Amino acid sequence: MARAHNFNAGPAGLPLPALERAQRELIDFEGTGMSIMEHSHRGKAYEAVHNEAIALTRELLGVPDDYYVLFLQGGASLQFAQVPMNFLPAGKSADYVITGGWSEKAYQEAQRLGTVRVAATTEVNKAYTRIPRQDELKLDPDAAYVHMTSNNTLFGTQWHWLPDTGKVPLISDMSSDIMWRKVDVAKHALIYAGAQKNIGPSGVVLVLARKEYVDNARKDIPTILRYATHAANNSLYNTPPTFGIYLLRNVLAYTKEIGGLDEVERRNRKKGDLLYTAIDENADFFRAPVAKDSRSYMNIVFRLPTEELEKKFVSEATKAGMIGLAGHRSTGGIRASLYNAVPYESVSKLVDFMKSFAKQG
Ligand code: PMP
């Protein structure tokens, strides 16, 4: 069987050893005569998997003890609403830094629930090609929180530094770059990430949140939407997506095995540098619209001289076994997502293909 060279933006490729482990354990999990999916979420077998997934998250990311690690549902999109519901009380306002389509959505959702401000936007003609500078952030010192998106999946920009928000809690949507490398969790009040790009299948959302922040959040919202509810119940308030969390456990166990996030970062930088170099070295044919200091290592976006050539590029690449290269429907162009599980060999194959395509084009 040949595995595809998978450049999908999410759901995305998962590490083969994590999938093979699931395959081995699928119908008989650890000699119990049933799959992990068929176990009670309150039984010993599942509980061990659940707690291992939490422990691995803590270990890999260096999550401080005064932070909760939660597994929730509803996608990152539910977080767009859940964050303001918990942390934006009447009489307060929240700051949003808009750097792409997803942060725009987060802002719009919060707008439905309370008072919000745009602290900065880098939008020009509906496109976002850079991350703002600190001196461009018009931060409200009394804001309930500042919301940012650490990596912009559609436009291929990424923050390579953390904004200084003073005493105002920082909340970050890390859906498309969680665990691409270590991050200073303690500088955030809350981090959320849909699992389906770097750490597992869709259906699981990882939340890291400062305990004190969660414990003092609003209580006048539905029980299931309170982070405090999930924290008090170790993410077992209701039935969690057990198979998704199990697979996430497999991915994190494998991530630890290969050397943790330092090794993950080294590999990701090597892959990203290879692809950006190929674009820059063929600048008469390929064009990277993103400002150099804002380039994403997860979603690498580039254009060809014409949309026709872009279509041909995607279709020929697909025939050659490289899938998921079409840009987002709202942006067009080419987008190669190089998440953690994309092997160097896939990027190297793409680069060879790009070089020969540029010659013939
Ligand atoms: N935020 C970011 C940065 C994303 O990339 C995505 C999905 N691609 C979302 C939020 C929405 O995630 P979901 O589909 O899990 O709700």
mmCIF file of C-alpha atoms and ligand atoms in Angstrom:
data_model
loop_
_atom_site.group_PDB
_atom_site.id
_atom_site.type_symbol
_atom_site.label_atom_id
_atom_site.label_comp_id
_atom_site.label_asym_id
_atom_site.label_seq_id
_atom_site.Cartn_x
_atom_site.Cartn_y
_atom_site.Cartn_z
ATOM 1 C CA MET A 1 0.000 0.000 0.000
ATOM 2 C CA ALA A 2 1.295 3.458 -0.916
ATOM 3 C CA ARG A 3 0.434 6.252 1.502
ATOM 4 C CA ALA A 4 -0.612 9.498 -0.176
ATOM 5 C CA HIS A 5 1.567 12.584 0.057
ATOM 6 C CA ASN A 6 -1.052 14.423 2.073
ATOM 7 C CA PHE A 7 -0.934 18.246 2.097
ATOM 8 C CA ASN A 8 -4.504 18.653 3.357
ATOM 9 C CA ALA A 9 -5.255 21.686 5.533
ATOM 10 C CA GLY A 10 -7.275 19.664 8.018
ATOM 11 C CA PRO A 11 -8.299 17.041 8.712
ATOM 12 C CA ALA A 12 -4.742 16.201 7.803
ATOM 13 C CA GLY A 13 -2.326 13.292 7.790
ATOM 14 C CA LEU A 14 -1.636 11.427 11.005
ATOM 15 C CA PRO A 15 1.637 9.668 11.860
ATOM 16 C CA LEU A 16 1.567 6.159 10.405
ATOM 17 C CA PRO A 17 2.765 4.466 13.636
ATOM 18 C CA ALA A 18 -0.151 6.066 15.522
ATOM 19 C CA LEU A 19 -2.595 4.669 12.949
ATOM 20 C CA GLU A 20 -0.936 1.254 12.903
ATOM 21 C CA ARG A 21 -1.220 1.071 16.664
ATOM 22 C CA ALA A 22 -4.939 1.833 16.365
ATOM 23 C CA GLN A 23 -5.235 -0.833 13.687
ATOM 24 C CA ARG A 24 -3.568 -3.446 15.904
ATOM 25 C CA GLU A 25 -5.774 -2.534 18.843
ATOM 26 C CA LEU A 26 -8.988 -1.894 16.960
ATOM 27 C CA ILE A 27 -11.057 -4.954 17.743
ATOM 28 C CA ASP A 28 -9.281 -6.142 20.871
ATOM 29 C CA PHE A 29 -7.985 -3.353 23.048
ATOM 30 C CA GLU A 30 -5.327 -4.703 25.446
ATOM 31 C CA GLY A 31 -6.918 -8.148 25.655
ATOM 32 C CA THR A 32 -10.312 -6.860 26.770
ATOM 33 C CA GLY A 33 -12.128 -8.467 23.824
ATOM 34 C CA MET A 34 -13.509 -5.172 22.583
ATOM 35 C CA SER A 35 -12.390 -1.979 20.952
ATOM 36 C CA ILE A 36 -11.708 1.113 23.015
ATOM 37 C CA MET A 37 -14.796 2.626 21.336
ATOM 38 C CA GLU A 38 -16.932 -0.044 22.953
ATOM 39 C CA HIS A 39 -15.664 0.598 26.472
ATOM 40 C CA SER A 40 -17.525 2.716 28.987
ATOM 41 C CA HIS A 41 -16.034 6.164 29.298
ATOM 42 C CA ARG A 42 -16.158 5.590 33.050
ATOM 43 C CA GLY A 43 -14.357 2.239 32.969
ATOM 44 C CA LYS A 44 -10.713 1.553 33.855
ATOM 45 C CA ALA A 45 -9.530 0.847 30.284
ATOM 46 C CA TYR A 46 -10.734 4.122 28.852
ATOM 47 C CA GLU A 47 -9.847 6.121 31.952
ATOM 48 C CA ALA A 48 -6.200 5.099 31.605
ATOM 49 C CA VAL A 49 -6.124 6.248 27.966
ATOM 50 C CA HIS A 50 -7.837 9.527 28.843
ATOM 51 C CA ASN A 51 -5.435 10.313 31.654
ATOM 52 C CA GLU A 52 -2.428 9.331 29.562
ATOM 53 C CA ALA A 53 -3.553 11.765 26.843
ATOM 54 C CA ILE A 54 -3.741 14.532 29.462
ATOM 55 C CA ALA A 55 -0.368 13.595 30.976
ATOM 56 C CA LEU A 56 1.315 13.513 27.551
ATOM 57 C CA THR A 57 -0.122 16.932 26.707
ATOM 58 C CA ARG A 58 1.265 18.305 29.967
ATOM 59 C CA GLU A 59 4.648 16.730 29.415
ATOM 60 C CA LEU A 60 5.118 17.639 25.737
ATOM 61 C CA LEU A 61 3.990 21.248 26.085
ATOM 62 C CA GLY A 62 5.305 21.810 29.605
ATOM 63 C CA VAL A 63 1.849 22.825 30.799
ATOM 64 C CA PRO A 64 2.172 24.432 34.264
ATOM 65 C CA ASP A 65 0.398 22.774 37.214
ATOM 66 C CA ASP A 66 -1.961 25.691 37.622
ATOM 67 C CA TYR A 67 -3.493 25.004 34.199
ATOM 68 C CA TYR A 68 -6.327 22.673 33.305
ATOM 69 C CA VAL A 69 -5.981 20.369 30.307
ATOM 70 C CA LEU A 70 -9.428 19.768 28.812
ATOM 71 C CA PHE A 71 -10.767 17.758 25.902
ATOM 72 C CA LEU A 72 -13.954 19.312 24.541
ATOM 73 C CA GLN A 73 -16.188 18.966 21.496
ATOM 74 C CA GLY A 74 -17.858 21.261 18.980
ATOM 75 C CA GLY A 75 -14.697 22.117 17.064
ATOM 76 C CA ALA A 76 -12.683 25.284 17.392
ATOM 77 C CA SER A 77 -15.810 27.009 16.089
ATOM 78 C CA LEU A 78 -17.643 26.389 19.354
ATOM 79 C CA GLN A 79 -14.700 27.999 21.142
ATOM 80 C CA PHE A 80 -15.434 31.193 19.219
ATOM 81 C CA ALA A 81 -18.668 31.374 21.253
ATOM 82 C CA GLN A 82 -17.580 29.604 24.425
ATOM 83 C CA VAL A 83 -14.717 32.029 25.102
ATOM 84 C CA PRO A 84 -16.899 35.161 25.257
ATOM 85 C CA MET A 85 -19.696 33.293 27.048
ATOM 86 C CA ASN A 86 -17.289 32.448 29.853
ATOM 87 C CA PHE A 87 -15.042 35.467 29.950
ATOM 88 C CA LEU A 88 -16.868 38.484 28.568
ATOM 89 C CA PRO A 89 -19.263 39.845 31.200
ATOM 90 C CA ALA A 90 -21.664 42.717 30.628
ATOM 91 C CA GLY A 91 -19.957 46.063 31.054
ATOM 92 C CA LYS A 92 -16.620 44.738 29.776
ATOM 93 C CA SER A 93 -15.172 44.624 26.301
ATOM 94 C CA ALA A 94 -12.771 42.184 24.620
ATOM 95 C CA ASP A 95 -9.991 42.911 22.124
ATOM 96 C CA TYR A 96 -9.594 40.889 18.925
ATOM 97 C CA VAL A 97 -6.529 40.871 16.703
ATOM 98 C CA ILE A 98 -7.718 40.031 13.202
ATOM 99 C CA THR A 99 -5.158 38.271 11.038
ATOM 100 C CA GLY A 100 -7.295 36.055 8.819
ATOM 101 C CA GLY A 101 -10.617 34.406 8.147
ATOM 102 C CA TRP A 102 -10.750 32.401 11.364
ATOM 103 C CA SER A 103 -9.963 35.315 13.666
ATOM 104 C CA GLU A 104 -12.605 37.291 11.777
ATOM 105 C CA LYS A 105 -15.102 34.503 12.552
ATOM 106 C CA ALA A 106 -14.078 34.461 16.209
ATOM 107 C CA TYR A 107 -14.620 38.221 16.353
ATOM 108 C CA GLN A 108 -18.030 38.048 14.679
ATOM 109 C CA GLU A 109 -19.208 35.344 17.040
ATOM 110 C CA ALA A 110 -18.085 37.309 20.100
ATOM 111 C CA GLN A 111 -19.872 40.365 18.711
ATOM 112 C CA ARG A 112 -23.143 38.468 19.013
ATOM 113 C CA LEU A 113 -22.531 37.947 22.717
ATOM 114 C CA GLY A 114 -20.987 41.133 24.038
ATOM 115 C CA THR A 115 -18.875 44.188 23.366
ATOM 116 C CA VAL A 116 -15.784 43.637 21.266
ATOM 117 C CA ARG A 117 -13.088 45.848 19.728
ATOM 118 C CA VAL A 118 -10.686 45.269 16.879
ATOM 119 C CA ALA A 119 -7.264 45.818 18.453
ATOM 120 C CA ALA A 120 -5.609 45.473 15.038
ATOM 121 C CA THR A 121 -6.299 44.074 11.614
ATOM 122 C CA THR A 122 -3.890 43.387 8.787
ATOM 123 C CA GLU A 123 -6.635 43.041 6.203
ATOM 124 C CA VAL A 124 -6.018 44.714 2.830
ATOM 125 C CA ASN A 125 -8.558 44.028 0.047
ATOM 126 C CA LYS A 126 -9.895 40.959 1.889
ATOM 127 C CA ALA A 127 -6.409 39.445 2.080
ATOM 128 C CA TYR A 128 -4.101 39.092 5.073
ATOM 129 C CA THR A 129 -0.424 38.804 4.278
ATOM 130 C CA ARG A 130 1.217 39.628 7.579
ATOM 131 C CA ILE A 131 1.084 39.607 11.358
ATOM 132 C CA PRO A 132 0.844 43.071 12.954
ATOM 133 C CA ARG A 133 3.709 44.614 14.897
ATOM 134 C CA GLN A 134 3.374 45.201 18.630
ATOM 135 C CA ASP A 135 3.170 48.966 18.036
ATOM 136 C CA GLU A 136 0.135 48.450 15.788
ATOM 137 C CA LEU A 137 -1.907 46.786 18.535
ATOM 138 C CA LYS A 138 -4.337 49.292 20.005
ATOM 139 C CA LEU A 139 -4.932 47.430 23.220
ATOM 140 C CA ASP A 140 -7.517 48.385 25.811
ATOM 141 C CA PRO A 141 -5.852 48.040 29.239
ATOM 142 C CA ASP A 142 -9.259 47.220 30.753
ATOM 143 C CA ALA A 143 -10.224 44.554 28.215
ATOM 144 C CA ALA A 144 -11.621 41.268 29.507
ATOM 145 C CA TYR A 145 -9.095 39.479 27.248
ATOM 146 C CA VAL A 146 -7.158 39.745 23.995
ATOM 147 C CA HIS A 147 -7.936 37.098 21.377
ATOM 148 C CA MET A 148 -5.415 36.107 18.694
ATOM 149 C CA THR A 149 -4.985 33.309 16.146
ATOM 150 C CA SER A 150 -1.446 31.952 16.328
ATOM 151 C CA ASN A 151 -1.461 30.516 12.810
ATOM 152 C CA ASN A 152 -3.726 31.567 9.987
ATOM 153 C CA THR A 153 -4.661 28.446 8.104
ATOM 154 C CA LEU A 154 -6.146 30.153 5.051
ATOM 155 C CA PHE A 155 -3.587 32.886 4.448
ATOM 156 C CA GLY A 156 -0.445 31.123 5.628
ATOM 157 C CA THR A 157 0.737 33.597 8.224
ATOM 158 C CA GLN A 158 2.001 32.743 11.699
ATOM 159 C CA TRP A 159 2.983 34.660 14.813
ATOM 160 C CA HIS A 160 6.646 34.104 15.651
ATOM 161 C CA TRP A 161 6.471 36.104 18.865
ATOM 162 C CA LEU A 162 3.868 36.652 21.570
ATOM 163 C CA PRO A 163 2.195 40.042 21.920
ATOM 164 C CA ASP A 164 2.628 41.891 25.176
ATOM 165 C CA THR A 165 -0.885 42.398 26.529
ATOM 166 C CA GLY A 166 0.160 43.752 29.923
ATOM 167 C CA LYS A 167 -2.201 42.501 32.613
ATOM 168 C CA VAL A 168 -4.924 41.588 30.118
ATOM 169 C CA PRO A 169 -5.397 37.797 29.713
ATOM 170 C CA LEU A 170 -4.250 36.445 26.338
ATOM 171 C CA ILE A 171 -6.408 33.844 24.571
ATOM 172 C CA SER A 172 -5.061 32.096 21.495
ATOM 173 C CA ASP A 173 -6.642 29.907 18.829
ATOM 174 C CA MET A 174 -3.821 27.481 18.061
ATOM 175 C CA SER A 175 -5.904 25.112 15.949
ATOM 176 C CA SER A 176 -3.451 25.005 13.074
ATOM 177 C CA ASP A 177 -0.128 25.088 14.890
ATOM 178 C CA ILE A 178 -0.633 23.528 18.321
ATOM 179 C CA MET A 179 2.472 21.488 19.186
ATOM 180 C CA TRP A 180 4.366 22.497 16.059
ATOM 181 C CA ARG A 181 6.905 23.516 18.696
ATOM 182 C CA LYS A 182 6.995 24.439 22.378
ATOM 183 C CA VAL A 183 5.083 27.499 23.432
ATOM 184 C CA ASP A 184 5.115 29.523 26.630
ATOM 185 C CA VAL A 185 1.753 28.350 27.961
ATOM 186 C CA ALA A 186 2.067 30.516 31.074
ATOM 187 C CA LYS A 187 1.867 33.670 28.958
ATOM 188 C CA HIS A 188 -1.699 32.659 27.990
ATOM 189 C CA ALA A 189 -4.877 32.579 30.043
ATOM 190 C CA LEU A 190 -6.369 30.079 27.618
ATOM 191 C CA ILE A 191 -5.292 28.199 24.497
ATOM 192 C CA TYR A 192 -7.677 26.207 22.321
ATOM 193 C CA ALA A 193 -7.077 24.009 19.315
ATOM 194 C CA GLY A 194 -9.126 21.673 17.173
ATOM 195 C CA ALA A 195 -7.120 18.444 17.062
ATOM 196 C CA GLN A 196 -7.490 17.663 13.366
ATOM 197 C CA LYS A 197 -4.304 19.253 12.056
ATOM 198 C CA ASN A 198 -1.387 18.434 14.330
ATOM 199 C CA ILE A 199 -2.534 16.156 17.115
ATOM 200 C CA GLY A 200 -5.390 13.867 16.165
ATOM 201 C CA PRO A 201 -8.684 13.420 14.363
ATOM 202 C CA SER A 202 -11.507 15.945 14.182
ATOM 203 C CA GLY A 203 -14.085 15.894 16.950
ATOM 204 C CA VAL A 204 -11.666 16.699 19.770
ATOM 205 C CA VAL A 205 -10.706 20.184 20.924
ATOM 206 C CA LEU A 206 -7.793 20.653 23.280
ATOM 207 C CA VAL A 207 -8.096 23.489 25.796
ATOM 208 C CA LEU A 208 -5.364 24.633 28.175
ATOM 209 C CA ALA A 209 -6.595 27.177 30.675
ATOM 210 C CA ARG A 210 -5.269 28.892 33.781
ATOM 211 C CA LYS A 211 -7.215 27.502 36.711
ATOM 212 C CA GLU A 212 -7.810 30.818 38.402
ATOM 213 C CA TYR A 213 -9.166 32.321 35.175
ATOM 214 C CA VAL A 214 -11.613 29.466 34.678
ATOM 215 C CA ASP A 215 -12.666 29.365 38.328
ATOM 216 C CA ASN A 216 -13.608 33.061 38.182
ATOM 217 C CA ALA A 217 -15.464 32.892 34.858
ATOM 218 C CA ARG A 218 -19.151 33.610 34.375
ATOM 219 C CA LYS A 219 -21.553 31.165 35.972
ATOM 220 C CA ASP A 220 -24.748 32.390 34.296
ATOM 221 C CA ILE A 221 -24.396 30.217 31.182
ATOM 222 C CA PRO A 222 -25.482 26.643 30.368
ATOM 223 C CA THR A 223 -23.611 24.059 32.439
ATOM 224 C CA ILE A 224 -22.067 22.274 29.481
ATOM 225 C CA LEU A 225 -20.610 25.511 28.122
ATOM 226 C CA ARG A 226 -18.732 26.360 31.313
ATOM 227 C CA TYR A 227 -15.059 25.414 31.206
ATOM 228 C CA ALA A 228 -15.351 25.001 34.987
ATOM 229 C CA THR A 229 -17.823 22.130 34.486
ATOM 230 C CA HIS A 230 -15.384 20.180 32.333
ATOM 231 C CA ALA A 231 -12.483 21.014 34.619
ATOM 232 C CA ALA A 232 -14.355 19.759 37.695
ATOM 233 C CA ASN A 233 -15.096 16.500 35.875
ATOM 234 C CA ASN A 234 -11.722 15.841 34.222
ATOM 235 C CA SER A 235 -13.427 16.296 30.813
ATOM 236 C CA LEU A 236 -15.827 13.474 31.682
ATOM 237 C CA TYR A 237 -18.890 15.573 32.488
ATOM 238 C CA ASN A 238 -20.635 13.969 29.545
ATOM 239 C CA THR A 239 -19.508 11.248 27.146
ATOM 240 C CA PRO A 240 -16.328 12.494 25.481
ATOM 241 C CA PRO A 241 -15.276 11.474 21.931
ATOM 242 C CA THR A 242 -13.443 8.454 23.288
ATOM 243 C CA PHE A 243 -12.002 7.138 20.039
ATOM 244 C CA GLY A 244 -10.757 10.592 19.052
ATOM 245 C CA ILE A 245 -9.023 11.050 22.402
ATOM 246 C CA TYR A 246 -7.578 7.549 22.104
ATOM 247 C CA LEU A 247 -6.102 8.419 18.687
ATOM 248 C CA LEU A 248 -4.801 11.706 20.039
ATOM 249 C CA ARG A 249 -3.108 9.662 22.776
ATOM 250 C CA ASN A 250 -1.469 7.521 20.080
ATOM 251 C CA VAL A 251 -0.238 10.619 18.221
ATOM 252 C CA LEU A 252 1.195 12.175 21.384
ATOM 253 C CA ALA A 253 2.819 8.917 22.508
ATOM 254 C CA TYR A 254 4.514 8.744 19.113
ATOM 255 C CA THR A 255 5.493 12.422 19.348
ATOM 256 C CA LYS A 256 7.195 11.697 22.655
ATOM 257 C CA GLU A 257 8.916 8.636 21.223
ATOM 258 C CA ILE A 258 10.567 10.595 18.420
ATOM 259 C CA GLY A 259 11.994 13.143 20.866
ATOM 260 C CA GLY A 260 9.180 15.514 21.772
ATOM 261 C CA LEU A 261 8.530 19.011 20.524
ATOM 262 C CA ASP A 262 12.195 20.027 20.067
ATOM 263 C CA GLU A 263 12.509 17.306 17.453
ATOM 264 C CA VAL A 264 9.094 18.174 15.995
ATOM 265 C CA GLU A 265 10.190 21.795 15.606
ATOM 266 C CA ARG A 266 13.492 20.805 13.998
ATOM 267 C CA ARG A 267 11.651 18.681 11.430
ATOM 268 C CA ASN A 268 9.021 21.339 10.763
ATOM 269 C CA ARG A 269 11.624 24.049 10.188
ATOM 270 C CA LYS A 270 13.570 21.799 7.840
ATOM 271 C CA LYS A 271 10.431 21.064 5.792
ATOM 272 C CA GLY A 272 9.268 24.684 5.699
ATOM 273 C CA ASP A 273 12.720 26.032 4.807
ATOM 274 C CA LEU A 274 12.998 23.523 1.961
ATOM 275 C CA LEU A 275 9.705 24.628 0.442
ATOM 276 C CA TYR A 276 10.179 28.389 0.937
ATOM 277 C CA THR A 277 13.648 28.148 -0.587
ATOM 278 C CA ALA A 278 12.180 26.418 -3.641
ATOM 279 C CA ILE A 279 9.639 29.239 -4.007
ATOM 280 C CA ASP A 280 12.189 32.024 -3.522
ATOM 281 C CA GLU A 281 14.702 30.447 -5.881
ATOM 282 C CA ASN A 282 12.091 30.357 -8.632
ATOM 283 C CA ALA A 283 10.652 33.801 -7.947
ATOM 284 C CA ASP A 284 9.984 34.461 -11.637
ATOM 285 C CA PHE A 285 7.434 31.619 -11.562
ATOM 286 C CA PHE A 286 6.289 31.157 -7.950
ATOM 287 C CA ARG A 287 5.227 34.032 -5.750
ATOM 288 C CA ALA A 288 4.791 33.865 -1.994
ATOM 289 C CA PRO A 289 2.393 36.680 -1.025
ATOM 290 C CA VAL A 290 3.156 36.535 2.705
ATOM 291 C CA ALA A 291 5.664 38.947 4.322
ATOM 292 C CA LYS A 292 8.845 37.036 5.159
ATOM 293 C CA ASP A 293 8.678 37.618 8.909
ATOM 294 C CA SER A 294 5.080 36.350 8.992
ATOM 295 C CA ARG A 295 5.524 33.154 6.998
ATOM 296 C CA SER A 296 3.815 30.092 8.396
ATOM 297 C CA TYR A 297 5.622 26.794 8.793
ATOM 298 C CA MET A 298 2.296 24.995 8.776
ATOM 299 C CA ASN A 299 0.422 26.359 5.741
ATOM 300 C CA ILE A 300 2.630 27.519 2.901
ATOM 301 C CA VAL A 301 0.760 29.598 0.394
ATOM 302 C CA PHE A 302 2.013 30.535 -3.063
ATOM 303 C CA ARG A 303 0.800 31.672 -6.451
ATOM 304 C CA LEU A 304 1.687 30.771 -10.029
ATOM 305 C CA PRO A 305 1.646 33.238 -12.930
ATOM 306 C CA THR A 306 -1.982 32.436 -13.862
ATOM 307 C CA GLU A 307 -5.007 30.701 -12.350
ATOM 308 C CA GLU A 308 -4.939 28.297 -15.269
ATOM 309 C CA LEU A 309 -1.437 27.210 -14.406
ATOM 310 C CA GLU A 310 -2.502 26.840 -10.781
ATOM 311 C CA LYS A 311 -5.298 24.478 -11.797
ATOM 312 C CA LYS A 312 -2.907 22.469 -13.956
ATOM 313 C CA PHE A 313 -0.384 22.376 -11.113
ATOM 314 C CA VAL A 314 -2.946 20.956 -8.686
ATOM 315 C CA SER A 315 -4.253 18.408 -11.155
ATOM 316 C CA GLU A 316 -0.805 17.155 -12.204
ATOM 317 C CA ALA A 317 0.362 17.036 -8.596
ATOM 318 C CA THR A 318 -2.711 14.979 -7.699
ATOM 319 C CA LYS A 319 -1.915 12.530 -10.486
ATOM 320 C CA ALA A 320 1.582 12.226 -9.043
ATOM 321 C CA GLY A 321 0.161 11.277 -5.626
ATOM 322 C CA MET A 322 0.301 14.684 -3.908
ATOM 323 C CA ILE A 323 -3.094 15.706 -2.623
ATOM 324 C CA GLY A 324 -4.659 18.717 -0.912
ATOM 325 C CA LEU A 325 -2.649 21.431 -2.691
ATOM 326 C CA ALA A 326 -5.474 23.701 -3.849
ATOM 327 C CA GLY A 327 -5.694 26.934 -1.859
ATOM 328 C CA HIS A 328 -8.764 27.602 0.278
ATOM 329 C CA ARG A 329 -11.897 28.296 -1.750
ATOM 330 C CA SER A 330 -11.890 31.893 -0.540
ATOM 331 C CA THR A 331 -8.288 32.649 -1.515
ATOM 332 C CA GLY A 332 -7.376 30.463 -4.497
ATOM 333 C CA GLY A 333 -3.732 29.780 -5.297
ATOM 334 C CA ILE A 334 -1.744 26.880 -3.922
ATOM 335 C CA ARG A 335 -1.506 25.901 -0.280
ATOM 336 C CA ALA A 336 0.714 23.142 1.028
ATOM 337 C CA SER A 337 -0.023 22.275 4.639
ATOM 338 C CA LEU A 338 3.080 20.820 6.253
ATOM 339 C CA TYR A 339 1.702 19.727 9.602
ATOM 340 C CA ASN A 340 3.683 17.595 12.037
ATOM 341 C CA ALA A 341 2.815 14.292 10.358
ATOM 342 C CA VAL A 342 3.865 15.330 6.849
ATOM 343 C CA PRO A 343 7.172 13.568 6.207
ATOM 344 C CA TYR A 344 10.215 15.397 4.790
ATOM 345 C CA GLU A 345 10.080 13.027 1.804
ATOM 346 C CA SER A 346 6.650 14.372 0.811
ATOM 347 C CA VAL A 347 7.963 17.950 0.821
ATOM 348 C CA SER A 348 11.034 16.912 -1.099
ATOM 349 C CA LYS A 349 8.820 15.234 -3.713
ATOM 350 C CA LEU A 350 6.700 18.388 -3.953
ATOM 351 C CA VAL A 351 9.790 20.558 -4.423
ATOM 352 C CA ASP A 352 11.093 18.319 -7.220
ATOM 353 C CA PHE A 353 7.682 18.486 -8.858
ATOM 354 C CA MET A 354 7.625 22.298 -8.544
ATOM 355 C CA LYS A 355 11.032 22.617 -10.160
ATOM 356 C CA SER A 356 10.102 20.548 -13.176
ATOM 357 C CA PHE A 357 6.690 22.217 -13.469
ATOM 358 C CA ALA A 358 8.297 25.673 -13.458
ATOM 359 C CA LYS A 359 10.681 24.583 -16.242
ATOM 360 C CA GLN A 360 7.921 23.229 -18.466
ATOM 361 C CA GLY A 361 5.513 26.116 -17.600
HETATM 362 N N1 PMP B 1 -9.492 28.177 13.792
HETATM 363 C C1 PMP B 1 -8.539 27.856 12.898
HETATM 364 C C2 PMP B 1 -7.225 28.581 12.953
HETATM 365 C C3 PMP B 1 -8.798 26.880 11.934
HETATM 366 O O1 PMP B 1 -7.858 26.569 11.039
HETATM 367 C C4 PMP B 1 -10.046 26.221 11.921
HETATM 368 C C5 PMP B 1 -10.383 25.112 10.952
HETATM 369 N N2 PMP B 1 -9.652 24.969 9.844
HETATM 370 C C6 PMP B 1 -11.008 26.604 12.851
HETATM 371 C C7 PMP B 1 -10.693 27.566 13.792
HETATM 372 C C8 PMP B 1 -12.370 25.962 12.877
HETATM 373 O O2 PMP B 1 -12.238 24.687 13.354
HETATM 374 P P1 PMP B 1 -13.434 23.629 13.418
HETATM 375 O O3 PMP B 1 -13.765 23.249 12.020
HETATM 376 O O4 PMP B 1 -12.828 22.515 14.212
HETATM 377 O O5 PMP B 1 -14.572 24.264 14.120
#
